[in-house]
PDB file of C-alpha atoms in Angstrom:
ATOM      1  CA  MET A   1      -6.192  16.712  65.347  1.00 96.00           C
ATOM      2  CA  GLY A   2      -6.360  20.524  65.848  1.00 95.00           C
ATOM      3  CA  SER A   3      -5.761  23.855  64.083  1.00 95.00           C
ATOM      4  CA  PRO A   4      -6.377  26.798  66.275  1.00 95.00           C
ATOM      5  CA  ALA A   5      -4.913  27.736  69.591  1.00 96.00           C
ATOM      6  CA  PHE A   6      -7.711  25.878  71.434  1.00 96.00           C
ATOM      7  CA  GLY A   7      -6.232  22.633  70.639  1.00 96.00           C
ATOM      8  CA  LEU A   8      -2.646  23.598  72.094  1.00 97.00           C
ATOM      9  CA  PRO A   9      -3.227  22.702  75.473  1.00 96.00           C
ATOM     10  CA  THR A  10      -4.544  19.330  74.547  1.00 95.00           C
ATOM     11  CA  LEU A  11      -1.514  18.532  72.553  1.00 96.00           C
ATOM     12  CA  ARG A  12       0.838  19.668  75.335  1.00 95.00           C
ATOM     13  CA  ALA A  13      -1.182  17.486  77.936  1.00 93.00           C
ATOM     14  CA  ILE A  14      -0.778  14.292  75.501  1.00 92.00           C
ATOM     15  CA  LEU A  15       2.818  15.132  75.333  1.00 94.00           C
ATOM     16  CA  ASN A  16       3.434  15.526  78.833  1.00 92.00           C
ATOM     17  CA  ALA A  17       1.444  12.249  79.711  1.00 89.00           C
ATOM     18  CA  GLY A  18       3.904  10.371  77.835  1.00 89.00           C
ATOM     19  CA  HIS A  19       1.725   9.301  75.067  1.00 89.00           C
ATOM     20  CA  ASP A  20       3.480   8.748  71.712  1.00 92.00           C
ATOM     21  CA  VAL A  21       1.938  11.223  69.151  1.00 95.00           C
ATOM     22  CA  THR A  22       2.588   9.681  65.742  1.00 95.00           C
ATOM     23  CA  LEU A  23       1.204  12.295  63.713  1.00 97.00           C
ATOM     24  CA  VAL A  24      -0.432  15.865  63.997  1.00 98.00           C
ATOM     25  CA  VAL A  25      -2.980  16.668  61.588  1.00 97.00           C
ATOM     26  CA  SER A  26      -3.775  20.177  61.042  1.00 97.00           C
ATOM     27  CA  GLN A  27      -5.429  22.739  58.673  1.00 96.00           C
ATOM     28  CA  PRO A  28      -2.948  23.728  56.003  1.00 96.00           C
ATOM     29  CA  ASP A  29      -1.089  27.287  56.355  1.00 95.00           C
ATOM     30  CA  ARG A  30      -3.274  30.215  55.119  1.00 94.00           C
ATOM     31  CA  PRO A  31      -2.655  33.842  53.979  1.00 90.00           C
ATOM     32  CA  ALA A  32      -2.840  36.124  56.713  1.00 87.00           C
ATOM     33  CA  GLY A  33      -2.178  39.720  57.671  1.00 85.00           C
ATOM     34  CA  ARG A  34      -1.706  42.639  55.233  1.00 89.00           C
ATOM     35  CA  SER A  35       0.984  40.794  53.696  1.00 89.00           C
ATOM     36  CA  ARG A  36      -1.249  37.835  52.809  1.00 90.00           C
ATOM     37  CA  ARG A  37       1.923  35.747  53.748  1.00 92.00           C
ATOM     38  CA  LEU A  38       1.356  32.060  54.559  1.00 93.00           C
ATOM     39  CA  ARG A  39       0.888  31.171  58.062  1.00 95.00           C
ATOM     40  CA  PRO A  40       0.301  28.016  59.804  1.00 95.00           C
ATOM     41  CA  PRO A  41      -2.532  27.284  62.320  1.00 96.00           C
ATOM     42  CA  PRO A  42      -1.268  27.289  65.680  1.00 96.00           C
ATOM     43  CA  VAL A  43      -1.081  23.616  66.399  1.00 97.00           C
ATOM     44  CA  ALA A  44       0.786  23.187  63.161  1.00 97.00           C
ATOM     45  CA  ALA A  45       3.274  25.578  64.194  1.00 97.00           C
ATOM     46  CA  VAL A  46       3.771  23.988  67.704  1.00 97.00           C
ATOM     47  CA  ALA A  47       4.169  20.435  65.984  1.00 97.00           C
ATOM     48  CA  ARG A  48       6.845  21.877  63.658  1.00 97.00           C
ATOM     49  CA  GLU A  49       8.767  23.207  66.795  1.00 97.00           C
ATOM     50  CA  LEU A  50       8.806  20.295  68.589  1.00 97.00           C
ATOM     51  CA  GLY A  51       9.891  18.171  65.623  1.00 97.00           C
ATOM     52  CA  LEU A  52       6.385  16.142  65.364  1.00 98.00           C
ATOM     53  CA  PRO A  53       5.312  14.496  62.299  1.00 97.00           C
ATOM     54  CA  LEU A  54       2.706  16.971  60.762  1.00 98.00           C
ATOM     55  CA  HIS A  55       0.069  16.433  57.937  1.00 97.00           C
ATOM     56  CA  GLN A  56      -1.965  19.391  56.540  1.00 97.00           C
ATOM     57  CA  PRO A  57      -4.495  18.143  54.247  1.00 96.00           C
ATOM     58  CA  GLU A  58      -7.187  20.691  52.499  1.00 94.00           C
ATOM     59  CA  ARG A  59      -9.907  17.841  53.024  1.00 93.00           C
ATOM     60  CA  LEU A  60      -9.491  14.416  54.939  1.00 92.00           C
ATOM     61  CA  ARG A  61     -11.010  12.561  51.550  1.00 90.00           C
ATOM     62  CA  GLY A  62      -8.929  10.419  48.995  1.00 90.00           C
ATOM     63  CA  GLU A  63      -5.966   8.259  49.218  1.00 91.00           C
ATOM     64  CA  ALA A  64      -3.430  10.918  49.409  1.00 91.00           C
ATOM     65  CA  ALA A  65      -5.036  12.605  52.032  1.00 93.00           C
ATOM     66  CA  LEU A  66      -5.496   9.684  53.967  1.00 95.00           C
ATOM     67  CA  GLU A  67      -2.388   7.627  53.343  1.00 96.00           C
ATOM     68  CA  PRO A  68      -0.327   9.467  56.262  1.00 97.00           C
ATOM     69  CA  LEU A  69      -3.066   8.621  58.662  1.00 96.00           C
ATOM     70  CA  LEU A  70      -2.663   5.252  57.836  1.00 95.00           C
ATOM     71  CA  ARG A  71       0.915   4.939  58.156  1.00 96.00           C
ATOM     72  CA  ALA A  72       0.817   6.422  61.593  1.00 96.00           C
ATOM     73  CA  ALA A  73      -1.416   3.809  62.593  1.00 94.00           C
ATOM     74  CA  PRO A  74      -2.901   5.660  65.774  1.00 95.00           C
ATOM     75  CA  GLU A  75      -4.297   3.710  68.601  1.00 92.00           C
ATOM     76  CA  ALA A  76      -6.491   6.832  69.246  1.00 92.00           C
ATOM     77  CA  ILE A  77      -7.166   9.869  67.574  1.00 94.00           C
ATOM     78  CA  VAL A  78      -7.638  12.962  69.857  1.00 95.00           C
ATOM     79  CA  VAL A  79      -9.574  15.825  68.235  1.00 95.00           C
ATOM     80  CA  ALA A  80      -9.486  19.512  69.773  1.00 94.00           C
ATOM     81  CA  ALA A  81     -10.827  22.193  66.958  1.00 92.00           C
ATOM     82  CA  PHE A  82      -9.541  20.474  63.938  1.00 92.00           C
ATOM     83  CA  GLY A  83     -12.292  22.307  61.644  1.00 85.00           C
ATOM     84  CA  GLN A  84     -13.245  19.495  59.376  1.00 87.00           C
ATOM     85  CA  LEU A  85     -15.830  16.798  59.937  1.00 88.00           C
ATOM     86  CA  LEU A  86     -14.106  13.530  59.796  1.00 92.00           C
ATOM     87  CA  PRO A  87     -14.823  10.638  57.263  1.00 93.00           C
ATOM     88  CA  ARG A  88     -16.016   7.233  58.291  1.00 93.00           C
ATOM     89  CA  ALA A  89     -12.412   6.055  57.053  1.00 93.00           C
ATOM     90  CA  VAL A  90     -10.599   8.280  59.710  1.00 94.00           C
ATOM     91  CA  LEU A  91     -13.491   7.513  62.399  1.00 94.00           C
ATOM     92  CA  ASP A  92     -12.690   3.673  61.909  1.00 93.00           C
ATOM     93  CA  LEU A  93      -8.913   4.088  61.955  1.00 93.00           C
ATOM     94  CA  ALA A  94      -7.913   3.829  65.496  1.00 93.00           C
ATOM     95  CA  PRO A  95      -9.114   0.732  67.094  1.00 91.00           C
ATOM     96  CA  LEU A  96      -9.695   2.769  70.454  1.00 88.00           C
ATOM     97  CA  GLY A  97     -11.699   5.590  68.526  1.00 89.00           C
ATOM     98  CA  CYS A  98     -11.804   9.277  67.861  1.00 93.00           C
ATOM     99  CA  LEU A  99     -12.272  11.417  71.261  1.00 93.00           C
ATOM    100  CA  ASN A 100     -13.475  15.037  70.599  1.00 93.00           C
ATOM    101  CA  VAL A 101     -12.658  17.837  73.220  1.00 94.00           C
ATOM    102  CA  HIS A 102     -15.533  20.337  72.509  1.00 94.00           C
ATOM    103  CA  PRO A 103     -15.805  23.560  74.283  1.00 95.00           C
ATOM    104  CA  SER A 104     -19.538  23.551  75.265  1.00 95.00           C
ATOM    105  CA  LEU A 105     -22.210  21.355  77.524  1.00 95.00           C
ATOM    106  CA  LEU A 106     -23.133  19.206  74.504  1.00 93.00           C
ATOM    107  CA  PRO A 107     -25.817  18.650  73.162  1.00 91.00           C
ATOM    108  CA  ARG A 108     -26.037  22.647  73.598  1.00 90.00           C
ATOM    109  CA  TRP A 109     -23.934  24.823  70.687  1.00 91.00           C
ATOM    110  CA  ARG A 110     -22.927  21.933  68.402  1.00 88.00           C
ATOM    111  CA  GLY A 111     -20.646  23.281  65.815  1.00 83.00           C
ATOM    112  CA  ALA A 112     -17.855  25.507  64.888  1.00 82.00           C
ATOM    113  CA  SER A 113     -18.599  28.700  67.190  1.00 92.00           C
ATOM    114  CA  PRO A 114     -19.918  27.286  70.797  1.00 94.00           C
ATOM    115  CA  VAL A 115     -18.125  29.781  72.757  1.00 95.00           C
ATOM    116  CA  GLN A 116     -19.386  32.839  70.876  1.00 95.00           C
ATOM    117  CA  ALA A 117     -23.156  30.912  70.944  1.00 94.00           C
ATOM    118  CA  ALA A 118     -22.979  30.845  74.489  1.00 96.00           C
ATOM    119  CA  LEU A 119     -22.060  34.428  74.924  1.00 95.00           C
ATOM    120  CA  LEU A 120     -24.367  35.480  72.569  1.00 94.00           C
ATOM    121  CA  HIS A 121     -27.489  33.894  74.323  1.00 94.00           C
ATOM    122  CA  GLY A 122     -26.482  34.851  77.778  1.00 94.00           C
ATOM    123  CA  ASP A 123     -25.811  31.257  79.010  1.00 96.00           C
ATOM    124  CA  PRO A 124     -24.959  31.688  82.551  1.00 96.00           C
ATOM    125  CA  GLU A 125     -22.563  28.881  82.259  1.00 97.00           C
ATOM    126  CA  THR A 126     -20.736  26.816  79.674  1.00 97.00           C
ATOM    127  CA  GLY A 127     -17.986  24.099  79.772  1.00 96.00           C
ATOM    128  CA  VAL A 128     -16.398  21.305  78.006  1.00 96.00           C
ATOM    129  CA  THR A 129     -17.618  17.913  76.795  1.00 94.00           C
ATOM    130  CA  ILE A 130     -15.364  15.067  75.270  1.00 93.00           C
ATOM    131  CA  ILE A 131     -17.482  12.854  73.219  1.00 92.00           C
ATOM    132  CA  ARG A 132     -16.509   9.558  71.006  1.00 92.00           C
ATOM    133  CA  LEU A 133     -16.908  11.184  67.742  1.00 92.00           C
ATOM    134  CA  THR A 134     -19.457   9.756  65.108  1.00 89.00           C
ATOM    135  CA  GLU A 135     -20.547  10.830  61.337  1.00 86.00           C
ATOM    136  CA  GLN A 136     -22.795  13.160  62.795  1.00 84.00           C
ATOM    137  CA  LEU A 137     -21.799  16.701  64.168  1.00 82.00           C
ATOM    138  CA  ASP A 138     -20.978  16.818  67.574  1.00 83.00           C
ATOM    139  CA  ALA A 139     -23.394  13.869  68.257  1.00 84.00           C
ATOM    140  CA  GLY A 140     -21.263  10.924  69.622  1.00 87.00           C
ATOM    141  CA  PRO A 141     -21.648   9.439  73.110  1.00 91.00           C
ATOM    142  CA  ILE A 142     -20.533  11.835  75.883  1.00 91.00           C
ATOM    143  CA  LEU A 143     -17.599  10.426  77.953  1.00 91.00           C
ATOM    144  CA  ALA A 144     -16.761  13.632  80.353  1.00 91.00           C
ATOM    145  CA  GLN A 145     -18.330  16.991  81.010  1.00 94.00           C
ATOM    146  CA  VAL A 146     -17.191  19.843  83.334  1.00 95.00           C
ATOM    147  CA  ARG A 147     -19.007  22.962  83.841  1.00 96.00           C
ATOM    148  CA  THR A 148     -17.999  26.590  84.505  1.00 96.00           C
ATOM    149  CA  PRO A 149     -19.649  29.588  85.121  1.00 97.00           C
ATOM    150  CA  ILE A 150     -19.677  32.474  82.396  1.00 96.00           C
ATOM    151  CA  GLY A 151     -18.436  35.941  84.306  1.00 89.00           C
ATOM    152  CA  PRO A 152     -20.340  39.038  83.270  1.00 87.00           C
ATOM    153  CA  ASP A 153     -17.187  40.479  81.970  1.00 87.00           C
ATOM    154  CA  GLN A 154     -16.378  37.624  79.818  1.00 91.00           C
ATOM    155  CA  ASP A 155     -15.276  37.767  76.194  1.00 95.00           C
ATOM    156  CA  ALA A 156     -14.917  35.200  73.768  1.00 95.00           C
ATOM    157  CA  PRO A 157     -11.169  34.906  73.716  1.00 95.00           C
ATOM    158  CA  ARG A 158     -10.530  34.643  76.947  1.00 95.00           C
ATOM    159  CA  LEU A 159     -13.556  32.079  77.698  1.00 96.00           C
ATOM    160  CA  GLU A 160     -12.080  29.882  74.706  1.00 95.00           C
ATOM    161  CA  ALA A 161      -8.618  30.249  76.365  1.00 96.00           C
ATOM    162  CA  ARG A 162     -10.009  28.994  79.749  1.00 96.00           C
ATOM    163  CA  LEU A 163     -12.036  26.302  78.238  1.00 96.00           C
ATOM    164  CA  ALA A 164      -8.993  24.801  76.570  1.00 96.00           C
ATOM    165  CA  GLU A 165      -7.028  24.572  79.667  1.00 95.00           C
ATOM    166  CA  ILE A 166     -10.149  22.780  81.232  1.00 95.00           C
ATOM    167  CA  GLY A 167     -10.529  20.364  78.199  1.00 93.00           C
ATOM    168  CA  ALA A 168      -6.814  19.648  78.279  1.00 92.00           C
ATOM    169  CA  ARG A 169      -7.173  18.517  82.065  1.00 90.00           C
ATOM    170  CA  LEU A 170     -10.455  16.786  81.502  1.00 88.00           C
ATOM    171  CA  GLY A 171      -8.834  14.950  78.703  1.00 71.00           C
ATOM    172  CA  ARG A 172      -6.135  13.367  80.135  1.00 66.00           C
ATOM    173  CA  PRO A 173      -7.804  10.850  82.396  1.00 65.00           C
ATOM    174  CA  THR A 174     -10.780  10.597  79.642  1.00 67.00           C
ATOM    175  CA  VAL A 175      -8.236   9.264  77.127  1.00 64.00           C
ATOM    176  CA  HIS A 176      -6.635   6.939  79.690  1.00 58.00           C
ATOM    177  CA  GLU A 177      -9.876   5.575  80.100  1.00 66.00           C
ATOM    178  CA  ALA A 178     -10.920   5.780  76.709  1.00 62.00           C
ATOM    179  CA  ALA A 179      -7.674   3.425  76.053  1.00 56.00           C
ATOM    180  CA  THR A 180      -9.106   0.741  78.612  1.00 57.00           C
ATOM    181  CA  VAL A 181     -12.465   0.665  76.928  1.00 57.00           C
ATOM    182  CA  PRO A 182     -12.482   0.407  73.404  1.00 57.00           C
ATOM    183  CA  PRO A 183     -15.747   1.602  71.387  1.00 63.00           C
ATOM    184  CA  THR A 184     -18.579  -0.771  70.855  1.00 57.00           C
ATOM    185  CA  GLY A 185     -17.717  -2.803  67.647  1.00 47.00           C
ATOM    186  CA  ALA A 186     -13.829  -1.990  67.757  1.00 44.00           C
ATOM    187  CA  HIS A 187     -11.381  -4.499  67.337  1.00 36.00           C
ATOM    188  CA  PRO A 188      -8.677  -4.727  70.152  1.00 35.00           C
TER     189      PRO A 188
END
């Protein structure tokens, strides 16, 4: 599950590791540019290019939005900047849980703009945190975390791209480890 370019390194890492991607979930195509033509989010565009099954619900609520996820029957769900809170029905869907690649040192800077918040507040470092998702925003148990300095000339797009690559590298062993240790209460 992902939408902006931040999710692309994670998607590629999952594919390169040989995992079976049964479904890519991304935000719907949106009007963009002067022409206001519909453009897919970067993750959706790459999923189409690679011929991966793609689902782009406006919201993950209701039977019609959830049915493709149920059909995909994922063992685990990996989220990298999807852009929606996941409802309990999705969180409970995968036996191995939902893992989130988050571009900050949680619990600092939860939410949609953690990279910008770190820069705005002059943080000397930031990082990537992999958490197991819960219903609360960016509040699940931390599975892995990597720190990286913020350079004096660092801007948000370059820092976010660097964090996306770090997240993909960190996510690969974390996804493998999570696959061997299901979340508390999960059914094998």
